[in-house]
Amino acid sequence: MDQALAIAVSILFLGTAYAMILYIISVGLSVTMGLMGFQNLAHGVFAMAGGYVCTRTMAEFGVPFLPSLVLAFVVVAAISVAFERLLYARLYGAGELEQVLFTIGLAFMAIAAAKFMFGPISQRVDLPDYLKGQIEFMGRGFPTYRVFLIVVGVAIIAALWLAIERTTFGAQVRAAVDNRRMAESLGINTGRLFTLTFALGSGLAGLGGALGADILPVDPGYPLRHLVYFLIVVAVGGLGSLRGPFVAALLLGIGDSACTILVPQIGAFFVYAVTLGLLLWRPQGLFGRM
Amino acid sequence: MAPHARDAARTSPVDSLVTRHRLRPLELLPWVLVIPPYWLFDTYLPLGSEILIMVLFALSLDLILGYAGIVTLGHAAFFGLGAYTAGILAANGWGEPISGLAAAAAVAGATGYVTGRIILRAHGLTLLMMTLVIVLALNEAANRMGWLTGGADGLSGIEMWPLLGLFRFDLYGRTGYVYAAAVLFVAWIFVRRIVHSPFGRSLTGIRENVTRMHAIGVPVRTRQVTIYAIAAVLAGIAGGLLAQTTQSVALTVMTFERSGAILIMLVLGGVGRLYGAFVGVPAYMIAQDNLARLDPVYWYFWVGLMLVVVVLFARGGILGIVDRARDLVVRRRP
């Protein structure tokens, strides 16, 4: 009995930490896809870039862990603005196939570039001492790093919620997601809005990639290996919402941890089957706005 | 009157509908080109067979992507089902090739019909995700059912009987090459008839303007499911051919990567033009055979760059470029 409880607690704990990473990386994808209807399969590239910024600045310049997280966010957001203005913006009116092919092409090039610059092996993360070890709580030990992930995740969710629900910028984003033409006729510059949202979303992906570098190892194959999970979070959660991807990330993170621990012989099959079922049940996602 | 102007005057829309299915001499070019390698490059025949098989696979993808406009990342599911069906039959004592292909076609087609009925209700990201999740789930299932599929080690012990009871599958892949070419030829005739038929035209109509097709009474979903199942049958045959000619099946037959690769090959040749598959697949696979051996990392880079360039500057792929070059030349003529 006690053992079953211990397993349940550890599934919930590990799953929630994993879900936070998935959410931080994917939420930007959900908002930008909802805003512009752009099929972006290269989103994982930004997460990988954040992971590299974090691990390389720590290893080569001795930047401490927390500042390197901030760097990951800022650098990736800045890079993504260039990508959005120079490349993505050309394809907003294009068909679904063009967008899919274009972003797969970008992901391939990023994979090759990462391998060229940093080599094929995954980056080692030197966690600071205060994130190593365990925290004792109710007689159980919890790894500090994962507790940290959950705390940061909750903080980011609160900040995002405030930004989207309580600021003018957020109101503009919500208006543009609901009805882009109407928002434009009210004088909202949706092009600029999208660039900002894209930068924010990509920056968050970079932050997520950096935060999760110990769970999802940063190596050149990263953008495609984890793409499916990022897309599942977005598709199951629903485009253009903040709450949907969070619920989807929790389901996926906890479900995936449960599968790995309880029924390793079925593996990911269960995750894919449930995803298919959820998409059949709610084609627009759990909290889709369309 | 300039010759091309006279041509334009003669081809009214009705005429073009009547004559578009007539065989132009250029269309026989692939079939002429397929013959010399049998003698000239006999050490490369296994690669040749694989190219022919992937052409068939790309042709089937062109039916749903190019003609019906359904974007899928999961077409390899049907290729893999076909490969495993033919492979498992042959590994368990039924090595007759043609009936093996028929079984591969039946399994893939039935799966295509059922999944098509279910998923083609969706659009956009949801549809894309469903196709992707189906191929991933099947791959995971094949991985876990090692007793049937050989799992991650691949399916071994495939023994093929002689083709038609006469031609043994030899070590150099001669029989395999001719076999693949013959199957591709039959499939090409079939696909060509489909795309020029009223059914094929209605698919293009659905791709271009679904609302109008609904309005004129076309049963849109039925048409989409039908072509999805037909494409699944052809992909299953292609997969079965691969299993029979290489006498092995690995998990890689049924991956997201293979779905993506075939999409890229088709796009490179040209989507929705019937011959894009015949141009794109050989170009991609021969380049891969030469470049990827040097360095697979750079190969990835070039593929990515090619995709970006095709999307930004050369929609229509290689055949699109050829078309535009021809238009330039024709227009310049006095």
Tab-separated table of C-alpha atoms in Angstrom, chain B residues 10-218:
chain	number	residue	atom	x	y	z
B	10	ARG	CA	-7.076	25.345	-81.149
B	11	THR	CA	-7.046	24.130	-77.541
B	12	SER	CA	-10.295	25.284	-76.039
B	13	PRO	CA	-11.020	24.124	-72.471
B	14	VAL	CA	-13.225	21.319	-73.776
B	15	ASP	CA	-10.549	20.146	-76.191
B	16	SER	CA	-7.966	20.113	-73.447
B	17	LEU	CA	-10.254	17.975	-71.283
B	18	VAL	CA	-10.734	15.547	-74.151
B	19	THR	CA	-7.091	15.373	-75.184
B	20	ARG	CA	-5.286	15.675	-71.850
B	21	HIS	CA	-5.244	11.934	-71.298
B	22	ARG	CA	-3.616	11.242	-74.682
B	23	LEU	CA	-0.132	9.859	-74.296
B	24	ARG	CA	2.582	12.348	-75.183
B	25	PRO	CA	5.860	10.832	-76.425
B	26	LEU	CA	7.808	12.464	-73.586
B	27	GLU	CA	5.806	10.450	-71.081
B	28	LEU	CA	7.525	7.290	-72.281
B	29	LEU	CA	10.953	8.705	-71.435
B	30	PRO	CA	11.124	7.180	-67.925
B	31	TRP	CA	10.405	3.765	-69.382
B	32	VAL	CA	13.184	4.119	-71.938
B	33	LEU	CA	15.584	5.272	-69.232
B	34	VAL	CA	14.739	2.357	-66.987
B	35	ILE	CA	16.152	-0.211	-69.441
B	36	PRO	CA	19.887	0.643	-69.857
B	37	PRO	CA	20.845	0.427	-66.151
B	38	TYR	CA	20.012	-3.271	-66.278
B	39	TRP	CA	23.150	-3.797	-68.344
B	40	LEU	CA	25.181	-0.630	-67.735
B	41	PHE	CA	25.160	-0.326	-63.949
B	42	ASP	CA	24.597	-3.910	-62.947
B	43	THR	CA	26.420	-3.464	-59.641
B	44	TYR	CA	23.960	-0.721	-58.707
B	45	LEU	CA	20.817	-2.726	-59.404
B	46	PRO	CA	19.771	-2.958	-55.721
B	47	LEU	CA	19.913	0.855	-55.547
B	48	GLY	CA	18.014	0.946	-58.850
B	49	SER	CA	15.257	-1.281	-57.470
B	50	GLU	CA	15.008	0.868	-54.373
B	51	ILE	CA	14.666	3.977	-56.517
B	52	LEU	CA	11.881	2.358	-58.541
B	53	ILE	CA	10.124	1.343	-55.324
B	54	MET	CA	10.406	4.825	-53.863
B	55	VAL	CA	9.088	6.271	-57.134
B	56	LEU	CA	5.999	4.119	-56.661
B	57	PHE	CA	5.737	5.285	-53.049
B	58	ALA	CA	6.100	8.930	-54.099
B	59	LEU	CA	3.535	8.423	-56.851
B	60	SER	CA	1.024	7.209	-54.276
B	61	LEU	CA	1.771	10.218	-52.068
B	62	ASP	CA	1.281	12.523	-55.051
B	63	LEU	CA	-2.276	11.217	-55.412
B	64	ILE	CA	-3.309	12.425	-51.964
B	65	LEU	CA	-0.952	15.375	-51.560
B	66	GLY	CA	-0.671	16.745	-55.081
B	67	TYR	CA	-4.106	15.940	-56.415
B	68	ALA	CA	-6.367	15.827	-53.355
B	69	GLY	CA	-4.345	18.377	-51.357
B	70	ILE	CA	-4.231	16.345	-48.125
B	71	VAL	CA	-1.003	17.116	-46.244
B	72	THR	CA	0.180	13.988	-44.442
B	73	LEU	CA	3.241	13.182	-42.362
B	74	GLY	CA	2.182	9.565	-41.921
B	75	HIS	CA	2.184	8.026	-45.368
B	76	ALA	CA	4.998	5.673	-44.371
B	77	ALA	CA	2.446	3.863	-42.177
B	78	PHE	CA	1.019	2.199	-45.280
B	79	PHE	CA	4.446	1.548	-46.780
B	80	GLY	CA	5.456	-0.135	-43.530
B	81	LEU	CA	2.239	-2.154	-43.243
B	82	GLY	CA	2.794	-3.433	-46.778
B	83	ALA	CA	6.421	-4.285	-46.057
B	84	TYR	CA	5.568	-6.137	-42.846
B	85	THR	CA	2.656	-7.992	-44.452
B	86	ALA	CA	4.720	-9.240	-47.380
B	87	GLY	CA	7.715	-9.889	-45.142
B	88	ILE	CA	5.827	-11.806	-42.442
B	89	LEU	CA	4.074	-13.944	-45.070
B	90	ALA	CA	7.392	-14.824	-46.693
B	91	ALA	CA	9.129	-15.462	-43.386
B	92	ASN	CA	6.377	-17.891	-42.376
B	93	GLY	CA	6.445	-20.126	-45.406
B	94	TRP	CA	4.484	-18.313	-48.099
B	95	GLY	CA	7.121	-16.818	-50.386
B	96	GLU	CA	5.038	-16.404	-53.527
B	97	PRO	CA	5.773	-12.798	-54.593
B	98	ILE	CA	2.641	-11.685	-56.464
B	99	SER	CA	0.113	-12.935	-53.925
B	100	GLY	CA	2.363	-11.474	-51.227
B	101	LEU	CA	2.056	-8.075	-52.896
B	102	ALA	CA	-1.707	-8.528	-53.115
B	103	ALA	CA	-1.833	-9.216	-49.378
B	104	ALA	CA	0.336	-6.153	-48.696
B	105	ALA	CA	-1.994	-4.052	-50.826
B	106	ALA	CA	-5.072	-5.430	-49.053
B	107	VAL	CA	-3.773	-4.789	-45.515
B	108	ALA	CA	-2.501	-1.298	-46.326
B	109	GLY	CA	-5.631	-0.427	-48.282
B	110	ALA	CA	-7.996	-1.618	-45.549
B	111	THR	CA	-6.047	0.381	-42.953
B	112	GLY	CA	-6.041	3.380	-45.266
B	113	TYR	CA	-9.789	3.145	-45.729
B	114	VAL	CA	-10.551	2.821	-42.011
B	115	THR	CA	-8.123	5.521	-40.834
B	116	GLY	CA	-9.159	7.760	-43.727
B	117	ARG	CA	-12.805	7.472	-42.691
B	118	ILE	CA	-11.823	8.486	-39.183
B	119	ILE	CA	-9.236	11.220	-39.644
B	120	LEU	CA	-10.247	13.016	-42.843
B	121	ARG	CA	-12.921	14.883	-40.911
B	122	ALA	CA	-10.173	17.025	-39.421
B	123	HIS	CA	-8.167	19.834	-40.994
B	124	GLY	CA	-4.906	21.668	-40.544
B	125	LEU	CA	-2.775	20.896	-37.519
B	126	THR	CA	-5.226	18.313	-36.172
B	127	LEU	CA	-5.126	16.264	-39.383
B	128	LEU	CA	-1.353	16.603	-39.568
B	129	MET	CA	-1.037	15.378	-35.981
B	130	MET	CA	-3.378	12.442	-36.562
B	131	THR	CA	-1.372	11.202	-39.554
B	132	LEU	CA	1.816	11.644	-37.551
B	133	VAL	CA	0.502	9.905	-34.443
B	134	ILE	CA	-0.790	6.938	-36.467
B	135	VAL	CA	2.601	6.226	-38.020
B	136	LEU	CA	4.310	6.620	-34.634
B	137	ALA	CA	1.819	4.311	-32.922
B	138	LEU	CA	2.208	1.638	-35.613
B	139	ASN	CA	5.979	1.920	-35.400
B	140	GLU	CA	5.855	1.507	-31.646
B	141	ALA	CA	3.510	-1.474	-32.037
B	142	ALA	CA	5.881	-3.108	-34.536
B	143	ASN	CA	8.748	-2.421	-32.157
B	144	ARG	CA	6.968	-4.103	-29.229
B	145	MET	CA	5.603	-7.100	-31.132
B	146	GLY	CA	8.994	-8.658	-31.604
B	147	TRP	CA	7.580	-12.198	-31.832
B	148	LEU	CA	5.863	-11.211	-35.072
B	149	THR	CA	7.986	-8.466	-36.580
B	150	GLY	CA	11.433	-9.107	-35.194
B	151	GLY	CA	11.207	-5.771	-33.354
B	152	ALA	CA	14.242	-3.553	-33.387
B	153	ASP	CA	16.418	-6.324	-34.860
B	154	GLY	CA	14.307	-6.363	-38.006
B	155	LEU	CA	12.431	-9.202	-39.636
B	156	SER	CA	14.710	-11.908	-40.904
B	157	GLY	CA	14.297	-15.309	-42.510
B	158	ILE	CA	12.403	-14.053	-45.564
B	159	GLU	CA	12.670	-16.574	-48.358
B	160	MET	CA	11.117	-15.661	-51.673
B	161	TRP	CA	9.934	-18.224	-54.186
B	162	PRO	CA	10.865	-17.660	-57.823
B	163	LEU	CA	8.832	-14.956	-59.552
B	164	LEU	CA	6.005	-16.554	-61.587
B	165	GLY	CA	7.650	-19.852	-60.690
B	166	LEU	CA	10.424	-19.095	-63.207
B	167	PHE	CA	12.818	-16.354	-62.116
B	168	ARG	CA	14.770	-16.755	-58.915
B	169	PHE	CA	15.616	-13.637	-56.896
B	170	ASP	CA	19.372	-13.461	-57.467
B	171	LEU	CA	22.138	-11.933	-55.432
B	172	TYR	CA	22.718	-9.096	-57.906
B	173	GLY	CA	19.112	-7.927	-57.826
B	174	ARG	CA	18.422	-8.501	-61.525
B	175	THR	CA	15.064	-10.188	-60.972
B	176	GLY	CA	14.198	-7.629	-58.311
B	177	TYR	CA	14.928	-4.743	-60.660
B	178	VAL	CA	12.771	-6.062	-63.489
B	179	TYR	CA	10.035	-7.009	-61.017
B	180	ALA	CA	9.989	-3.533	-59.445
B	181	ALA	CA	10.021	-1.870	-62.863
B	182	ALA	CA	7.106	-4.011	-64.079
B	183	VAL	CA	5.017	-3.285	-60.981
B	184	LEU	CA	5.788	0.425	-61.243
B	185	PHE	CA	4.769	0.393	-64.910
B	186	VAL	CA	1.387	-1.150	-64.151
B	187	ALA	CA	0.875	1.270	-61.260
B	188	TRP	CA	1.796	4.209	-63.488
B	189	ILE	CA	-0.873	3.251	-66.056
B	190	PHE	CA	-3.388	2.951	-63.233
B	191	VAL	CA	-2.473	6.287	-61.606
B	192	ARG	CA	-2.424	8.047	-64.961
B	193	ARG	CA	-5.955	6.840	-65.661
B	194	ILE	CA	-7.098	8.006	-62.248
B	195	VAL	CA	-5.731	11.533	-62.459
B	196	HIS	CA	-7.184	12.119	-65.932
B	197	SER	CA	-10.561	10.621	-65.062
B	198	PRO	CA	-13.534	12.720	-63.919
B	199	PHE	CA	-12.840	11.339	-60.431
B	200	GLY	CA	-9.282	12.692	-60.588
B	201	ARG	CA	-10.501	16.055	-61.824
B	202	SER	CA	-12.951	16.250	-58.960
B	203	LEU	CA	-10.065	15.689	-56.537
B	204	THR	CA	-8.232	18.668	-58.004
B	205	GLY	CA	-11.456	20.624	-57.638
B	206	ILE	CA	-11.617	19.677	-53.957
B	207	ARG	CA	-8.027	20.810	-53.507
B	208	GLU	CA	-8.629	24.139	-55.205
B	209	ASN	CA	-12.030	25.062	-53.802
B	210	VAL	CA	-13.753	22.730	-51.423
B	211	THR	CA	-16.770	24.981	-50.861
B	212	ARG	CA	-17.607	25.085	-54.539
B	213	MET	CA	-17.255	21.307	-54.868
B	214	HIS	CA	-19.699	20.894	-51.986
B	215	ALA	CA	-22.025	23.358	-53.689
B	216	ILE	CA	-22.113	21.459	-56.988
B	217	GLY	CA	-22.945	18.270	-55.150
B	218	VAL	CA	-19.638	16.383	-55.091
